[in-house]
Coordinates of C-alpha atoms in Angstrom, one line a residue:
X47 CA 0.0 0.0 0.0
X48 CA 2.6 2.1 0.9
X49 CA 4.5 1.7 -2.5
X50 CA 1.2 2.5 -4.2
X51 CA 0.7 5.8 -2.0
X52 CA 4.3 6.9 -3.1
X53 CA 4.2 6.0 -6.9
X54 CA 0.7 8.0 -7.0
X55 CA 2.3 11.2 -5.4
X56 CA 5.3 11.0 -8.0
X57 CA 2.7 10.6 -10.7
X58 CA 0.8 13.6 -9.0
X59 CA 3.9 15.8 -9.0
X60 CA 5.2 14.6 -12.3
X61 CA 1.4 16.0 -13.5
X62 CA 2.0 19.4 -11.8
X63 CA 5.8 20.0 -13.1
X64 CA 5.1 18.9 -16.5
X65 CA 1.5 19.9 -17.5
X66 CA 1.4 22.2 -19.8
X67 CA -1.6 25.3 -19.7
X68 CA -2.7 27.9 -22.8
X69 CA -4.2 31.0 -21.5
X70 CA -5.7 33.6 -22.9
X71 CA -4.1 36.4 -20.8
X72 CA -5.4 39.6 -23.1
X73 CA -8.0 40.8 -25.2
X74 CA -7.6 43.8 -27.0
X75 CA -10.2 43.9 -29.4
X76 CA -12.8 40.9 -30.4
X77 CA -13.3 40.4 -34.3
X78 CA -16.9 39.2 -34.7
X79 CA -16.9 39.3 -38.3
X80 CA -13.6 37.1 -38.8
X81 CA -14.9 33.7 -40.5
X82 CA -11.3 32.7 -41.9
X83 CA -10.8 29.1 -40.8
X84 CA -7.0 29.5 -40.9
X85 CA -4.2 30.5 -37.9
X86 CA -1.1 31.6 -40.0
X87 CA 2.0 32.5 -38.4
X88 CA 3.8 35.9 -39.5
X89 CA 7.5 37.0 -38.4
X90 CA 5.9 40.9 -38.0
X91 CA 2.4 42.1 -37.5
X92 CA 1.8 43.8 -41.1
X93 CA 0.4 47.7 -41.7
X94 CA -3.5 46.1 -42.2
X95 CA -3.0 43.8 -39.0
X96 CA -4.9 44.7 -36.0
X97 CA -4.0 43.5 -32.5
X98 CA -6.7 41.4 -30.5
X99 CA -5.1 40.2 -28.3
X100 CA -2.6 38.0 -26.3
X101 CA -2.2 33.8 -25.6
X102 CA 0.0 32.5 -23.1
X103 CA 1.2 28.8 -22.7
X104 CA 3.0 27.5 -20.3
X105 CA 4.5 24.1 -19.5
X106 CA 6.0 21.8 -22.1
X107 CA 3.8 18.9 -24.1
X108 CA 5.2 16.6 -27.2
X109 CA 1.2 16.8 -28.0
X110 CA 1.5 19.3 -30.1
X111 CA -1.6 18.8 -31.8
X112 CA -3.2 19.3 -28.6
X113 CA -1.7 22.4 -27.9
X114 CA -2.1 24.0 -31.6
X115 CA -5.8 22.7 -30.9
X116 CA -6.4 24.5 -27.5
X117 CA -4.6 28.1 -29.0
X118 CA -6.4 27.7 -32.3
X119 CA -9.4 27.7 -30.1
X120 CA -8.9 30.2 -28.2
X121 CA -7.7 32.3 -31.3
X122 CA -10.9 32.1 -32.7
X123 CA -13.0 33.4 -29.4
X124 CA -12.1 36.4 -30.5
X125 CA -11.7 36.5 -34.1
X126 CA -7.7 36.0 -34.9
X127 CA -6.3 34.9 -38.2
X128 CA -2.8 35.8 -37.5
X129 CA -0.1 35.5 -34.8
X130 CA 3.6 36.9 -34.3
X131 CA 5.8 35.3 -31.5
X132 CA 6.3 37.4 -28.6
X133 CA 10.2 37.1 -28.0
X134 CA 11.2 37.4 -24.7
X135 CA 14.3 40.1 -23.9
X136 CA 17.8 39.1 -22.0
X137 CA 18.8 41.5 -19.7
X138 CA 21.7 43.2 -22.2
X139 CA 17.9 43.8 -24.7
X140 CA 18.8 41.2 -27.0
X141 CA 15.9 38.6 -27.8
X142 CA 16.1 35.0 -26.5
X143 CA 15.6 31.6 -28.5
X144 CA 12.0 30.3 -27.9
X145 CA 11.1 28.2 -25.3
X146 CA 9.2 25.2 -25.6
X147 CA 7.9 25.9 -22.3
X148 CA 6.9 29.2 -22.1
X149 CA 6.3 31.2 -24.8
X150 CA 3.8 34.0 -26.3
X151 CA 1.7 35.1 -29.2
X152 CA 0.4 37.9 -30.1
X153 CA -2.6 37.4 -32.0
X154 CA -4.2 39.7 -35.2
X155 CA -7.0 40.1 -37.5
X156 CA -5.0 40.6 -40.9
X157 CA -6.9 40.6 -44.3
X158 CA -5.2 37.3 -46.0
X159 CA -4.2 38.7 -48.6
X160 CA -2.0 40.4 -47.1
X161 CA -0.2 37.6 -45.2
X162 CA 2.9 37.1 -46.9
X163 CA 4.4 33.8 -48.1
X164 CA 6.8 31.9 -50.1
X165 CA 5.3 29.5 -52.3
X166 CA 8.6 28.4 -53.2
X167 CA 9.6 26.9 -49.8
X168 CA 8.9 23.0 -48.8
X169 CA 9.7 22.7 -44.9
X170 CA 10.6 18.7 -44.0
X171 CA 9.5 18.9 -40.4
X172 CA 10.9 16.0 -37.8
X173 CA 8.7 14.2 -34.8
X174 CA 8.1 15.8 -31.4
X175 CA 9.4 13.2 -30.0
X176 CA 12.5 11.4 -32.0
X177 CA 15.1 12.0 -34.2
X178 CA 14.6 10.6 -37.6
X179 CA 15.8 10.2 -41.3
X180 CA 14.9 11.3 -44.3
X181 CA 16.1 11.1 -48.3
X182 CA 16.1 14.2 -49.4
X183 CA 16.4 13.3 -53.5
X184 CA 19.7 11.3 -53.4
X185 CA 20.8 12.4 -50.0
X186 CA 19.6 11.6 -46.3
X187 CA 19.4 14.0 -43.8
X188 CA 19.1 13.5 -39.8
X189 CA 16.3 15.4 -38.3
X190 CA 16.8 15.4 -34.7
X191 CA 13.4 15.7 -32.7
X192 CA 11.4 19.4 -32.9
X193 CA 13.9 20.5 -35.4
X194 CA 12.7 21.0 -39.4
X195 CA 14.5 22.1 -42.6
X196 CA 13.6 24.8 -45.3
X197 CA 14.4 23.9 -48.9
X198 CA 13.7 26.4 -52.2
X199 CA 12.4 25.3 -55.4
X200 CA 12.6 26.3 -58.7
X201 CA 8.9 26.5 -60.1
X202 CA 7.7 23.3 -61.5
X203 CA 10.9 21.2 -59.8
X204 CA 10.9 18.2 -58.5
X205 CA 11.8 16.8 -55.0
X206 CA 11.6 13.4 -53.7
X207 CA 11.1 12.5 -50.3
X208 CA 11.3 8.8 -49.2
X209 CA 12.0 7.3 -45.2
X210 CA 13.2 3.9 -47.2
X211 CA 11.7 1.4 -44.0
X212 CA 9.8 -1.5 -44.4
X213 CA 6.3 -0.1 -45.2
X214 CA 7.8 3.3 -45.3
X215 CA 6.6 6.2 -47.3
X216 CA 7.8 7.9 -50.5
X217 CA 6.7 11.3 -51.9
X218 CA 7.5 13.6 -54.9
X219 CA 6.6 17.0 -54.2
X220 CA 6.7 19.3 -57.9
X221 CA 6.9 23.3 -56.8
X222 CA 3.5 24.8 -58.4
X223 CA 3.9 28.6 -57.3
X224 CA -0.1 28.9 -57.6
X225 CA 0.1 27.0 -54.5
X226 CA 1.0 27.8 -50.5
X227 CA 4.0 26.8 -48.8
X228 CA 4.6 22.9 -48.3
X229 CA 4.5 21.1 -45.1
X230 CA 5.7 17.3 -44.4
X231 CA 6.0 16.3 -40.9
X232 CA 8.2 12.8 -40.4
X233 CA 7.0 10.6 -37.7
X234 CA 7.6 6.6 -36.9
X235 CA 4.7 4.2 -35.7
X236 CA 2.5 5.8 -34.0
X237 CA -1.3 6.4 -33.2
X238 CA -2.0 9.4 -35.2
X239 CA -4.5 12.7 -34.4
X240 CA -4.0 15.6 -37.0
X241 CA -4.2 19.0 -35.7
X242 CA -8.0 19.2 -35.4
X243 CA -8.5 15.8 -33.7
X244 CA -9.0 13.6 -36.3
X245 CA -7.7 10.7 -35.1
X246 CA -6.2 7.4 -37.2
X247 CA -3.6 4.6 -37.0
X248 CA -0.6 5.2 -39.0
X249 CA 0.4 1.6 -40.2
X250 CA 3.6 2.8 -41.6
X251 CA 7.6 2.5 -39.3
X252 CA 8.0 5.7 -40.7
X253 CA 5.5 8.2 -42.5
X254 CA 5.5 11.2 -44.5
X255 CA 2.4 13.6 -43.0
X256 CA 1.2 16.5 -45.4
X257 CA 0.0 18.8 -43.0
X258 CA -1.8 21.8 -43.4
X259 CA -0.5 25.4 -43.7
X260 CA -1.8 26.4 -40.0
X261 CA -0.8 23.7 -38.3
X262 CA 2.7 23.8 -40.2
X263 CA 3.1 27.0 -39.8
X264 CA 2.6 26.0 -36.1
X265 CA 5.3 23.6 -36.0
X266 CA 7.9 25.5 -37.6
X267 CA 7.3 28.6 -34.9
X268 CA 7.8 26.3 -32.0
X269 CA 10.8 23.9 -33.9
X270 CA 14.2 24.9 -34.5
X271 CA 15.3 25.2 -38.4
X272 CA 18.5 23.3 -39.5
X273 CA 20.4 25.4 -41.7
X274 CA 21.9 23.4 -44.4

């Protein structure tokens, strides 16, 4: 009994170090009209944008599904399309690397057309929780965990992305500039929920996830980029 009682207060405090909360600490302004389904990420607020407000999160979670769920959420009580990360200051004023577990967003109403992005750019985003490899054309790259990599194309060329496993997955990607910005997440066996909770079995050791510009976006805000 007494091995019981102390393996449920390690799981108690485990919970309370390592949960992870999204607030909504501000509102500025509430958007009622806003019916854009999407929750792009911008590196500035742009002339058109207009703050509403302010989310919070705290705590670290490899769901990051769950978390992109909860502030896409809360983004939309009051009308956001938009977000810029909030970069916290050192002491000297110079701005510090994000956080994992505490960071914030500052979150807009901007017109889309006026979000600006690179059609051009495929980002090859790794898992939350391991390090993993992918061919890259006739090269393989390591991805280690929460880390993605940017590459340019041409329009209309070709890149092929493959995880060579046993039931692994193979993609060719061709650069269509009439399109947005590409977004492949690489993840091994695992029981799969896309960013709005649509959950599945992925049947593959290692898979090749087209996710959607938001929740991309999403990834690569919170992920460090491997310059290459």
């Amino acid at each position: 009994m007494k091995k019981l009682f102390s393996t449920f207060l390690l799981f108690s405090f485990a919970n309370l170090f390592f949960s992870q909360e999204v607030y909504l600490r501000k509102i500025v302004d509430i958007n009622k009209d806003s019916k854009d389904k999407v929750l792009l990420a911008m590196p500035q607020a742009q002339s058109t944008s207009k703050l509403l407000g302010e989310i919070e999160v705290i705590g670290f979670s490899e769901n990051d599904q769950n978390t992109f769920k909860l502030i896409y959420n809360k983004a939309k009580e009051i009308g956001a399309n938009t977000y810029v990360l909030k970069k916290f200051e050192n002491i000297d004023g110079s701005l510090q690397d994000l956080d994992p577990s505490h960071y914030k967003l500052n979150l807009y109403y901007t017109p889309v057309q006026d979000v600006k992005t690179n059609p051009n750019l495929i980002h090859i985003i790794s898992s939350s929780k391991k390090d993993q490899k992918i061919r890259i054309n006739d090269r393989t790259q390591s991805l280690p965990s929460r880390t993605y990599l940017v590459k340019n194309l041409s329009p209309g060329e070709a890149l092929s992305l493959s995880t060579r496993k046993l039931l692994g997955s193979s993609v060719k990607y061709i650069n269509d500039e009439t399109k947005s910005p590409a977004y492949f997440q690489i993840s091994g066996f695992s029981l799969h929920e896309d960013a709005y909770g649509n959950a599945g079995l992925v049947l593959k050791s290692g898979d090749i996830n087209k996710l959607d510009q938001s929740y991309g976006q999403f990834l690569t805000t919170i992920y460090q980029e491997i310059k290459n």
